Short mmCIF file of C-alpha atoms in Angstrom, two decimals:
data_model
loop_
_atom_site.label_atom_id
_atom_site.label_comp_id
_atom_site.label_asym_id
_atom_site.label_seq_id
_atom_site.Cartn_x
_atom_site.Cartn_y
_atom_site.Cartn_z
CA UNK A 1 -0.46 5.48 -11.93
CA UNK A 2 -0.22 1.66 -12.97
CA UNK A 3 0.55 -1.02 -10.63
CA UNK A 4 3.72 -2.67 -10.37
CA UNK A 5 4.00 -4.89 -13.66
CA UNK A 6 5.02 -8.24 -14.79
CA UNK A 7 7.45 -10.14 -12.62
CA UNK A 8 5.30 -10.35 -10.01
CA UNK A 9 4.25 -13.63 -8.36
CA UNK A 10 0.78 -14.37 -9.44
CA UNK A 11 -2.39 -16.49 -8.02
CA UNK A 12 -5.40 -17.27 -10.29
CA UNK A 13 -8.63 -18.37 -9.14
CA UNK A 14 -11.87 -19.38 -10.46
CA UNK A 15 -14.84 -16.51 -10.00
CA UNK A 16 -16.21 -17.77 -6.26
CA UNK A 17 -13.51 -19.64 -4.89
CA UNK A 18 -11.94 -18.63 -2.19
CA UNK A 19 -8.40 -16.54 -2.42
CA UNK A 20 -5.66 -16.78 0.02
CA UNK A 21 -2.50 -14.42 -0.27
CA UNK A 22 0.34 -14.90 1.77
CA UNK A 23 3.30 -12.61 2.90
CA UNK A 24 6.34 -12.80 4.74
CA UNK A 25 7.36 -10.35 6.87
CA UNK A 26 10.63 -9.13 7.99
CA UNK A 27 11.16 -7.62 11.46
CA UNK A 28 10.23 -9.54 14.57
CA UNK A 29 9.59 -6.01 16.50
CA UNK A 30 6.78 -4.88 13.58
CA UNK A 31 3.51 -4.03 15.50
CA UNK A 32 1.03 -3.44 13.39
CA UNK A 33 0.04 -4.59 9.61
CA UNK A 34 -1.89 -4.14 6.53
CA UNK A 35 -2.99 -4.94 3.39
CA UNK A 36 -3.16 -3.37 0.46
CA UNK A 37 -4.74 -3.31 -2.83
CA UNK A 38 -3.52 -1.73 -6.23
CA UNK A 39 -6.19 -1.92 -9.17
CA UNK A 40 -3.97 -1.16 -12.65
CA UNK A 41 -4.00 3.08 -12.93
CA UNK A 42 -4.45 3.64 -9.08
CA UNK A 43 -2.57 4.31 -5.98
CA UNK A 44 -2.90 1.21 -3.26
CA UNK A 45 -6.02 1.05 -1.06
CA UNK A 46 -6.75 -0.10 2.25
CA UNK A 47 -8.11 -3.42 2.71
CA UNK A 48 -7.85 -4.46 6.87
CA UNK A 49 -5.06 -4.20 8.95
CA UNK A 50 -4.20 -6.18 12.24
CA UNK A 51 -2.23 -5.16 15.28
CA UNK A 52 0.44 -7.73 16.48
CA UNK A 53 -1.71 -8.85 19.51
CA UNK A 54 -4.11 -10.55 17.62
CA UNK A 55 -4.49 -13.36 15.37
CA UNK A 56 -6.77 -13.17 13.35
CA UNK A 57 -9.28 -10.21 12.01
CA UNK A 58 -11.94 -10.22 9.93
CA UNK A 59 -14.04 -7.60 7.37
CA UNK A 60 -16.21 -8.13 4.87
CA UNK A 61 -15.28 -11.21 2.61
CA UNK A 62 -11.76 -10.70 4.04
CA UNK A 63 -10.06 -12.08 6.69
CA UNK A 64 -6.04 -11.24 7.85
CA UNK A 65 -4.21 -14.12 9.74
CA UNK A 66 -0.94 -13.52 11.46
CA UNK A 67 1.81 -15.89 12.90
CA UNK A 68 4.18 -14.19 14.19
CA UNK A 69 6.18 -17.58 15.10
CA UNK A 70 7.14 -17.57 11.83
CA UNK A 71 7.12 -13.61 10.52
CA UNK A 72 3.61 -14.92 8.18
CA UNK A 73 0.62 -12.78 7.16
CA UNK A 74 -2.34 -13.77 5.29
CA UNK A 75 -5.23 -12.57 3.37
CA UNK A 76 -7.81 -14.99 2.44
CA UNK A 77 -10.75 -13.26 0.82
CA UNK A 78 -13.80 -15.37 0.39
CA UNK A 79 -15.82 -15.71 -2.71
CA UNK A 80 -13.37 -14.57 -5.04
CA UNK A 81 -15.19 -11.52 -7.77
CA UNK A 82 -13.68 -10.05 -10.78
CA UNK A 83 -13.55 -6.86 -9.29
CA UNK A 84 -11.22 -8.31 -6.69
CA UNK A 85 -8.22 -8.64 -9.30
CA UNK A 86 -5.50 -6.18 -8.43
CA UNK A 87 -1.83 -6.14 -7.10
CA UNK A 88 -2.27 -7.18 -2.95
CA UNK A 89 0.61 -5.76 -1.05
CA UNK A 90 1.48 -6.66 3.00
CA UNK A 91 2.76 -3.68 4.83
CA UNK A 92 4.65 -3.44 8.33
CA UNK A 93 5.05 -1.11 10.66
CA UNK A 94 8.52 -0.85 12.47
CA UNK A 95 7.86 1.17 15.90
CA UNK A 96 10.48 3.63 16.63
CA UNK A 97 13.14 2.91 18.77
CA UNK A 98 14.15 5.41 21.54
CA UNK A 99 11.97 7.96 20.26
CA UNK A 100 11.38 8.49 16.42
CA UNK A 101 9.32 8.01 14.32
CA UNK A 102 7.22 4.84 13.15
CA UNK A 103 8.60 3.19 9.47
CA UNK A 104 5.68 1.53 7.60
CA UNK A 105 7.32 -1.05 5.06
CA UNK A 106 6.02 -2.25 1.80
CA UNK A 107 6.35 -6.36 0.28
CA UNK A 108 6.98 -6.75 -3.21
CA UNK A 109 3.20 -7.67 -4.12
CA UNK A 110 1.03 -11.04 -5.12
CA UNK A 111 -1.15 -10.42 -8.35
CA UNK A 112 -4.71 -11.93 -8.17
CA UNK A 113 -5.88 -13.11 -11.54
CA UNK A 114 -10.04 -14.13 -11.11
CA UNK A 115 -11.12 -16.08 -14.04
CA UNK A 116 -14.96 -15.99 -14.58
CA UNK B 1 -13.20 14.40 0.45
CA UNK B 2 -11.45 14.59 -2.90
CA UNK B 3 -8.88 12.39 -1.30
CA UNK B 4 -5.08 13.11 -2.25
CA UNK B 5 -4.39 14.98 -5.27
CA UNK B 6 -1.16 14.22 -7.58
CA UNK B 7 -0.57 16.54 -10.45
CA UNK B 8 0.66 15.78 -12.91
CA UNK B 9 -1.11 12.14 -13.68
CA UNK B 10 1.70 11.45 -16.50
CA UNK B 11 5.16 13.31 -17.45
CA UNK B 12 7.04 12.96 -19.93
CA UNK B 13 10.48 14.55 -20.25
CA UNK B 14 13.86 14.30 -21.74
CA UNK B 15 16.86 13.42 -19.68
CA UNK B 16 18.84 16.63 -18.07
CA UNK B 17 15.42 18.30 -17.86
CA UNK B 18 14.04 19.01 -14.28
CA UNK B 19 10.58 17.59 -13.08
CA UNK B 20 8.41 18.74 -10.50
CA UNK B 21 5.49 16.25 -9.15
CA UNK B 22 3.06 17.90 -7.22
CA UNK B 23 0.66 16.93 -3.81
CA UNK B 24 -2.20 18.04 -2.21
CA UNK B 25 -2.91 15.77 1.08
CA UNK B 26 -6.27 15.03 2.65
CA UNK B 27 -7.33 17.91 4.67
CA UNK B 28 -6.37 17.67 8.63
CA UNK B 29 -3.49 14.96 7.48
CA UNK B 30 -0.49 16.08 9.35
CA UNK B 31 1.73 13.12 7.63
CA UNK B 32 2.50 13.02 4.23
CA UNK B 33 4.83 10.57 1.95
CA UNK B 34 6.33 10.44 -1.03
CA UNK B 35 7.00 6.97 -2.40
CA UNK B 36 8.52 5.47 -5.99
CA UNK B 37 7.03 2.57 -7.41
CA UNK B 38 8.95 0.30 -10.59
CA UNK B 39 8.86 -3.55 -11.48
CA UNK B 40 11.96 -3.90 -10.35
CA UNK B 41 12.26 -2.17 -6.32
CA UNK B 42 8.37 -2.13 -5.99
CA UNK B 43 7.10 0.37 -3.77
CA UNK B 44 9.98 2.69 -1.90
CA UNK B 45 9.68 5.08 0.67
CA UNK B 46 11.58 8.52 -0.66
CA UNK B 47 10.52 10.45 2.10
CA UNK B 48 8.13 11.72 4.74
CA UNK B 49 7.09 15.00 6.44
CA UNK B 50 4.81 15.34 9.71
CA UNK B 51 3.68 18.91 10.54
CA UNK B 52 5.36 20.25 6.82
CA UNK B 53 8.83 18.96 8.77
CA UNK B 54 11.09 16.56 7.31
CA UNK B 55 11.52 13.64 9.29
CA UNK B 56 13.00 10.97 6.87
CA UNK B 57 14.60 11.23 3.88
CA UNK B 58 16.41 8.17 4.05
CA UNK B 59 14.95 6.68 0.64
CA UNK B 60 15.77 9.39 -1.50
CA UNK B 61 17.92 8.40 -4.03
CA UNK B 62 20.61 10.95 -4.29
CA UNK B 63 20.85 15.06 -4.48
CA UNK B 64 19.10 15.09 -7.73
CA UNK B 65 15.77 14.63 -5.73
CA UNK B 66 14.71 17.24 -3.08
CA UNK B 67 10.94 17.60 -1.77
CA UNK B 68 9.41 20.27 0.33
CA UNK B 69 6.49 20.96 1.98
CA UNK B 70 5.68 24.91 2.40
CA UNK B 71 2.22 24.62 4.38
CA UNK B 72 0.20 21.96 5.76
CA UNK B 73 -2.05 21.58 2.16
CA UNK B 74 0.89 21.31 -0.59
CA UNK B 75 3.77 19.54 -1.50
CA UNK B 76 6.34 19.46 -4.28
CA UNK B 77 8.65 16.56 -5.33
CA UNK B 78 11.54 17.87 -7.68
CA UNK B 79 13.89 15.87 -9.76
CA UNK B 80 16.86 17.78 -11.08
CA UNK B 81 18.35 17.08 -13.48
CA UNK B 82 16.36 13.94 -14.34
CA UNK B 83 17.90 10.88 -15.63
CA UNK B 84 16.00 7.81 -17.78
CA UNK B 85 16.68 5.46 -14.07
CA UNK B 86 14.23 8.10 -12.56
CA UNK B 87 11.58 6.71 -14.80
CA UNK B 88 8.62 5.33 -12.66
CA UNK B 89 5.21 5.83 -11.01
CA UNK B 90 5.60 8.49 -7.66
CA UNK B 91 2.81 8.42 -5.03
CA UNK B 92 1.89 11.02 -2.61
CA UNK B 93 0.23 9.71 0.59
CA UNK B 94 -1.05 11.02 3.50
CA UNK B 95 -1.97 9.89 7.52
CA UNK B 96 -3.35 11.00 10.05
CA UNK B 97 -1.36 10.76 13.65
CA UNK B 98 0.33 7.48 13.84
CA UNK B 99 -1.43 6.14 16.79
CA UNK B 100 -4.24 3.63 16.58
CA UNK B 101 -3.70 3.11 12.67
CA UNK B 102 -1.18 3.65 10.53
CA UNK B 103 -3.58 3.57 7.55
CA UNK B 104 -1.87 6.13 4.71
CA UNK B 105 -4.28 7.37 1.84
CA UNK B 106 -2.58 7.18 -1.63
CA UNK B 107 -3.14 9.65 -4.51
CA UNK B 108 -3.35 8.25 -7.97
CA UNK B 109 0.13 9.04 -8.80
CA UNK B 110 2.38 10.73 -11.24
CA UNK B 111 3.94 8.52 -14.11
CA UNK B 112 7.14 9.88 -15.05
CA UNK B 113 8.77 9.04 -18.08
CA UNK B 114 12.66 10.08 -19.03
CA UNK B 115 14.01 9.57 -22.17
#
């Protein structure tokens, strides 16, 4: 598999700094998020997600930031490494409504670029 | 765990011809997804099945594309006929029960190329 290719918004770093991705999302009623990331000839892997009740979450070198004021996640991962270049994606999930079945919804992507 | 398995990794096939994409889910997953992935519409839901049912199939495209899902380990994906526009990379993915997380594991996919 590749990622998805060139028309993506990029952000470029410098090896060690720190990397902050943003995403909007969509519906107010989306209860749960995560992120994603897609190395070039894989299928996306989980990063951290973060249910709607919170605010903030953090892992190891990553940390997830919601506002849900304003429909904005964020993934700010901290001493940026080569291997951290990839294709992020947010992701949403859309409870059901009167019954159903959850909908988990995919952003377009951010490309990180880390330059040594 | 061997994680999910796609077969094949990369198909390529002349238009009219029919394709099959196959999936093998993490064992004890009782959701599994099919999604598209191009430059232009990103990643797309086609469809998903809990328990081998069909429970949305709102994201297929149109009656060229069917998918089952015979038993709780396998899954097929069929194109037919295929057109050039069906040219892209096709995950399989697979969850456990959508309670606590919603986490779904991806396989490496299937590039498919029509010409």
């Amino acid at each position: 598999g590749e990622s998805v290719g060139l028309h993506l918004p990029t952000l470029s770093v410098q090896e060690g700094d720190n990397s902050i991705i943003n995403c909007a999302y969509s519906n107010s009623a989306s209860d749960y998020f995560i992120w994603y990331k897609q190395e070039s000839g894989k299928g996306p892997q989980f990063i951290i997600d973060i249910r709607s009740n919170m605010d903030k979450r953090q892992g190891q070198r990553v940390t997830v930031l919601l506002n849900k004021t304003v429909k904005h996640l964020s993934l700010q991962i901290a001493a940026t490494q080569p291997g951290d270049s990839a294709v992020y994606f947010c992701a949403e999930n859309i409870p059901p409504r009167r019954g159903g079945y959850n909908k988990l919804i995919f952003g377009a992507g951010t490309r990180l670029a880390v330059h040594p | 765990d061997a994680g999910v398995i796609q077969s094949p990794r990369h198909e390529v096939t002349e238009m009219g011809q029919e394709v099959t994409l196959r999936c093998k889910p993490i064992s004890g997953h009782d959701y599994l997804f099919w999604y598209r992935q191009t430059m232009m519409r990103g990643l797309e839901l086609l469809i998903y099945f809990n328990n081998n049912v069909p429970i949305d199939d709102s994201g297929m495209p149109e009656d060229r594309f069917s998918a089952k899902m015979p038993n709780a380990s396998f899954s097929t994906l069929k194109i037919q006929p295929s057109e050039p526009r069906d040219s892209a990379v096709y995950f399989c993915a697979s969850s456990t029960r959508q309670g606590a997380s919603y986490e779904q594991y991806f396989g490496p996919g299937t590039r498919l190329t029509v010409t």
